[in-house]
């Protein structure tokens, strides 16, 4: 190989690296820049936002605020990047609000150190080590349960508090780990709440449910949720029989005609479907094609049916579909949660649309961690002694108890004093798509509207 | 005289590197240790790949499947039957090796890209089978290692894992050193260079290639056990990834395929590089690290076909022509 090609190659490489470097900015510094950018945008509208419900905050921050670093571990590239990026938006907004003193009791500055797991276990574990070395006091992450698990195990080894705001696998909080805390519901709770909600709704409408069908995609998500549904079915529907059960590969499925034809023959009262977006859309389209609809078609596990794209792709055919949902802007129309509307308003100003489940859950997880860090600071722990401070944050997390209504955005509270650190109060709401919008119909006390049950047949719509 | 000097020199260099590697965790911080540790593991996997990919000249793009088979075998034995992975890793090797032979039997009779295609297809098959046999494999939920203790190859801190992978890497190099001068190893290289000629001197080409694939998969299976013991949690979708298969191959190709040191050199360069790039860009422009990683790979593969080890050796030989 001659010298010219060599030089060319090296020059190309250097140019590539430089372009990348300047486009991205180095490691952690870039995070602050984003936060500042975000801050500017929000400050413009701050006067409007703060007069509504939140006590107006002065723009002058207290002179010397302690800065605390928090590590963020999310899949920002690869297959789960879409969700990871949304999670990050929630976390960044929460950090911004904390840094703007929107929560008067939280008096420190949160600096985020962001890392990409690429949805790989080994990468996540390494990045966790790096974050630990950069002096973060706690970790928030990591969306995919299979990645959260090994990285949380590593955090436990190091003695680094780890807050899980969104990964649902039951295993994560089943290990008796001292440093791992989950603010959201686990997979079993999703199943439990699906049945609870539908039992409540059926009862309120005076309908007896005699038969159900379970349809699910065959990955971890579908299988765990369905196992939970089977486990708790008799508790909520003692007289109901499972007349059909079928799973399918979500990535590959192209036709559901056979499945829906079988269902049509069995005609169950409720179909519980654990699905991602594409397969959920296909299922509803196939039901229309075969002109059949159960009394209730329920998306369990807050999967594809809870996405805005579900309504966009199905149009009016999406109406009457029930879907579990972690969060909907409709919550803010309820009396109890209306006071948190300013958070979603800020989100809208930044991203031009409402928050969704992922961003809201991560916002809440970040908030809970911030409350704990503040508690640790109040207890006199020194943030410069990083090891001792992490322990203090862990101890503080273990005392966190926030009643429903005081926790931003969510219709539930947080209680991390339980031995396994799995928040027992986290619940998953049920929404129904009515007139092309997600309307929260359960828990009934947080629901602005009443559910339509049973759903009208295709001909009568 | 010259040869002897070279040998002593080599010995000294090897001993120095060995000592540095062995005492590294004593003075380096944990993050560096964790990166080096992973580099050793990937180096071992790349060396395993090298048996069929480098010495055998048969490109495999499905080694993640053998990795997964090894990881699953020892983990099922550990969780279900209380068999320590110190024993289970050999079973893992055997299962993966048998699978390697199977793929070889099915696709090595043909010349051309069929082995590469066969291994890709096989990896998909393994993923589906792991998902299907829920009763044994846990299906999509995977298996969690809940045992503990060094007798089960599970440690509370990172340092033991470092030494485990260090020894594994050394064992890999020693194996390849022995392998390349063994009768079978020479036969495999002969098959790679010229099948007709190899057949002419009485080598059973097909059988040689199949056994090569089996050995390669056997070693990868053992690597799989170590991976599972380190990560504690295995799941088909996260383990059987084409990305992992290509990474194993890429490390070896960059380092220098068909040599005992290629895997280590490749891993020492590519593993820290990919982790460093991810740390640098992952937080902001996610995915950029992968692009840059790809660029580096491309440059190396196109410009240095023999890998970095090959380049070094050529340079050395040019400098010391009289010592040959």
mmCIF file of C-alpha atoms in Angstrom, chain A residues 227-361:
data_model
loop_
_atom_site.group_PDB
_atom_site.id
_atom_site.type_symbol
_atom_site.label_atom_id
_atom_site.label_comp_id
_atom_site.label_asym_id
_atom_site.label_seq_id
_atom_site.Cartn_x
_atom_site.Cartn_y
_atom_site.Cartn_z
ATOM 1 C CA UNK A 227 -48.763 -15.054 32.689
ATOM 2 C CA UNK A 228 -49.877 -12.359 35.112
ATOM 3 C CA UNK A 229 -53.311 -12.190 33.456
ATOM 4 C CA UNK A 230 -53.753 -15.938 33.874
ATOM 5 C CA UNK A 231 -52.626 -15.779 37.460
ATOM 6 C CA UNK A 232 -55.113 -13.136 38.535
ATOM 7 C CA UNK A 233 -58.011 -13.860 36.180
ATOM 8 C CA UNK A 234 -60.062 -15.901 38.646
ATOM 9 C CA UNK A 235 -59.671 -13.214 41.300
ATOM 10 C CA UNK A 236 -61.442 -10.585 39.224
ATOM 11 C CA UNK A 237 -63.549 -12.720 36.887
ATOM 12 C CA UNK A 238 -64.432 -15.833 38.909
ATOM 13 C CA UNK A 239 -66.963 -17.011 36.316
ATOM 14 C CA UNK A 240 -64.931 -16.349 33.189
ATOM 15 C CA UNK A 241 -63.312 -19.078 31.109
ATOM 16 C CA UNK A 242 -60.302 -18.668 28.819
ATOM 17 C CA UNK A 243 -61.752 -19.810 25.497
ATOM 18 C CA UNK A 244 -58.736 -19.035 23.355
ATOM 19 C CA UNK A 245 -55.056 -18.383 23.861
ATOM 20 C CA UNK A 246 -52.554 -17.691 21.117
ATOM 21 C CA UNK A 247 -49.166 -16.070 20.724
ATOM 22 C CA UNK A 248 -47.289 -14.880 17.654
ATOM 23 C CA UNK A 249 -43.950 -13.255 16.762
ATOM 24 C CA UNK A 250 -44.574 -9.508 16.609
ATOM 25 C CA UNK A 251 -41.761 -8.757 14.168
ATOM 26 C CA UNK A 252 -42.717 -11.328 11.571
ATOM 27 C CA UNK A 253 -46.502 -11.544 11.679
ATOM 28 C CA UNK A 254 -48.139 -10.412 8.438
ATOM 29 C CA UNK A 255 -51.615 -11.909 8.653
ATOM 30 C CA UNK A 256 -53.923 -12.473 11.590
ATOM 31 C CA UNK A 257 -56.892 -13.787 9.621
ATOM 32 C CA UNK A 258 -56.711 -17.295 11.088
ATOM 33 C CA UNK A 259 -56.403 -16.050 14.628
ATOM 34 C CA UNK A 260 -59.300 -13.613 14.380
ATOM 35 C CA UNK A 261 -61.458 -16.181 12.559
ATOM 36 C CA UNK A 262 -60.955 -18.585 15.454
ATOM 37 C CA UNK A 263 -61.821 -15.822 17.887
ATOM 38 C CA UNK A 264 -64.925 -14.953 15.932
ATOM 39 C CA UNK A 265 -66.043 -18.573 16.229
ATOM 40 C CA UNK A 266 -65.424 -18.633 19.982
ATOM 41 C CA UNK A 267 -66.784 -15.109 20.437
ATOM 42 C CA UNK A 268 -65.225 -14.236 23.830
ATOM 43 C CA UNK A 269 -66.614 -11.284 25.783
ATOM 44 C CA UNK A 270 -63.207 -9.705 26.298
ATOM 45 C CA UNK A 271 -60.028 -10.048 24.246
ATOM 46 C CA UNK A 272 -56.873 -9.165 26.149
ATOM 47 C CA UNK A 273 -54.101 -8.395 23.674
ATOM 48 C CA UNK A 274 -50.482 -7.762 24.603
ATOM 49 C CA UNK A 275 -48.966 -6.209 21.512
ATOM 50 C CA UNK A 276 -46.560 -3.761 19.980
ATOM 51 C CA UNK A 277 -47.762 -1.162 17.527
ATOM 52 C CA UNK A 278 -47.725 -2.918 14.162
ATOM 53 C CA UNK A 279 -49.409 -6.086 15.344
ATOM 54 C CA UNK A 280 -52.018 -4.206 17.372
ATOM 55 C CA UNK A 281 -52.989 -2.201 14.288
ATOM 56 C CA UNK A 282 -53.125 -5.349 12.177
ATOM 57 C CA UNK A 283 -55.319 -7.080 14.749
ATOM 58 C CA UNK A 284 -57.936 -4.319 14.751
ATOM 59 C CA UNK A 285 -57.873 -4.124 10.948
ATOM 60 C CA UNK A 286 -58.431 -7.865 10.768
ATOM 61 C CA UNK A 287 -61.346 -7.698 13.205
ATOM 62 C CA UNK A 288 -62.936 -5.111 10.939
ATOM 63 C CA UNK A 289 -62.251 -7.187 7.848
ATOM 64 C CA UNK A 290 -63.947 -10.198 9.422
ATOM 65 C CA UNK A 291 -66.679 -7.984 10.851
ATOM 66 C CA UNK A 292 -66.319 -9.060 14.450
ATOM 67 C CA UNK A 293 -65.701 -7.133 17.662
ATOM 68 C CA UNK A 294 -65.857 -8.398 21.245
ATOM 69 C CA UNK A 295 -67.631 -6.565 24.059
ATOM 70 C CA UNK A 296 -64.227 -5.176 24.923
ATOM 71 C CA UNK A 297 -60.902 -5.324 23.137
ATOM 72 C CA UNK A 298 -58.236 -4.504 25.704
ATOM 73 C CA UNK A 299 -54.592 -3.666 25.108
ATOM 74 C CA UNK A 300 -52.825 -4.986 28.197
ATOM 75 C CA UNK A 301 -49.336 -4.011 29.314
ATOM 76 C CA UNK A 302 -49.469 -0.494 27.852
ATOM 77 C CA UNK A 303 -47.904 -1.560 24.570
ATOM 78 C CA UNK A 304 -48.771 -0.625 21.001
ATOM 79 C CA UNK A 305 -52.356 0.442 21.637
ATOM 80 C CA UNK A 306 -51.268 3.254 23.914
ATOM 81 C CA UNK A 307 -49.176 4.943 21.226
ATOM 82 C CA UNK A 308 -50.474 7.998 19.393
ATOM 83 C CA UNK A 309 -49.553 6.270 16.125
ATOM 84 C CA UNK A 310 -52.150 3.603 16.909
ATOM 85 C CA UNK A 311 -54.912 6.171 16.534
ATOM 86 C CA UNK A 312 -53.170 7.884 13.617
ATOM 87 C CA UNK A 313 -52.956 4.643 11.651
ATOM 88 C CA UNK A 314 -56.428 3.304 12.435
ATOM 89 C CA UNK A 315 -58.421 6.533 12.423
ATOM 90 C CA UNK A 316 -62.021 5.995 13.537
ATOM 91 C CA UNK A 317 -61.493 2.232 13.727
ATOM 92 C CA UNK A 318 -59.419 2.776 16.854
ATOM 93 C CA UNK A 319 -62.479 3.967 18.755
ATOM 94 C CA UNK A 320 -63.672 1.904 21.738
ATOM 95 C CA UNK A 321 -60.304 0.169 22.069
ATOM 96 C CA UNK A 322 -59.215 -0.044 25.692
ATOM 97 C CA UNK A 323 -55.587 0.341 26.463
ATOM 98 C CA UNK A 324 -53.575 0.332 29.600
ATOM 99 C CA UNK A 325 -51.657 3.512 29.868
ATOM 100 C CA UNK A 326 -48.965 4.793 32.168
ATOM 101 C CA UNK A 327 -49.921 8.333 31.516
ATOM 102 C CA UNK A 328 -52.213 10.432 29.341
ATOM 103 C CA UNK A 329 -52.608 14.198 29.130
ATOM 104 C CA UNK A 330 -56.249 13.475 29.922
ATOM 105 C CA UNK A 331 -55.191 12.959 33.548
ATOM 106 C CA UNK A 332 -54.646 16.687 33.750
ATOM 107 C CA UNK A 333 -58.358 17.178 33.114
ATOM 108 C CA UNK A 334 -59.109 15.450 36.403
ATOM 109 C CA UNK A 335 -59.539 17.508 39.549
ATOM 110 C CA UNK A 336 -56.804 15.744 41.473
ATOM 111 C CA UNK A 337 -54.052 16.080 38.863
ATOM 112 C CA UNK A 338 -54.927 19.375 37.174
ATOM 113 C CA UNK A 339 -52.329 21.191 39.261
ATOM 114 C CA UNK A 340 -49.519 19.472 37.353
ATOM 115 C CA UNK A 341 -50.580 20.779 33.952
ATOM 116 C CA UNK A 342 -47.627 23.223 33.910
ATOM 117 C CA UNK A 343 -45.198 20.298 33.506
ATOM 118 C CA UNK A 344 -46.885 19.092 30.365
ATOM 119 C CA UNK A 345 -47.118 22.703 29.154
ATOM 120 C CA UNK A 346 -43.349 23.060 29.429
ATOM 121 C CA UNK A 347 -42.893 19.764 27.641
ATOM 122 C CA UNK A 348 -45.146 20.961 24.849
ATOM 123 C CA UNK A 349 -43.197 24.175 24.492
ATOM 124 C CA UNK A 350 -40.019 22.200 24.044
ATOM 125 C CA UNK A 351 -41.158 19.345 21.864
ATOM 126 C CA UNK A 352 -44.412 20.545 20.343
ATOM 127 C CA UNK A 353 -46.536 17.723 21.716
ATOM 128 C CA UNK A 354 -47.791 16.178 24.938
ATOM 129 C CA UNK A 355 -45.764 13.934 27.184
ATOM 130 C CA UNK A 356 -46.321 10.214 26.848
ATOM 131 C CA UNK A 357 -46.023 7.355 29.315
ATOM 132 C CA UNK A 358 -42.252 6.944 28.967
ATOM 133 C CA UNK A 359 -41.397 10.597 29.458
ATOM 134 C CA UNK A 360 -43.850 10.974 32.345
ATOM 135 C CA UNK A 361 -42.592 7.873 34.164
#
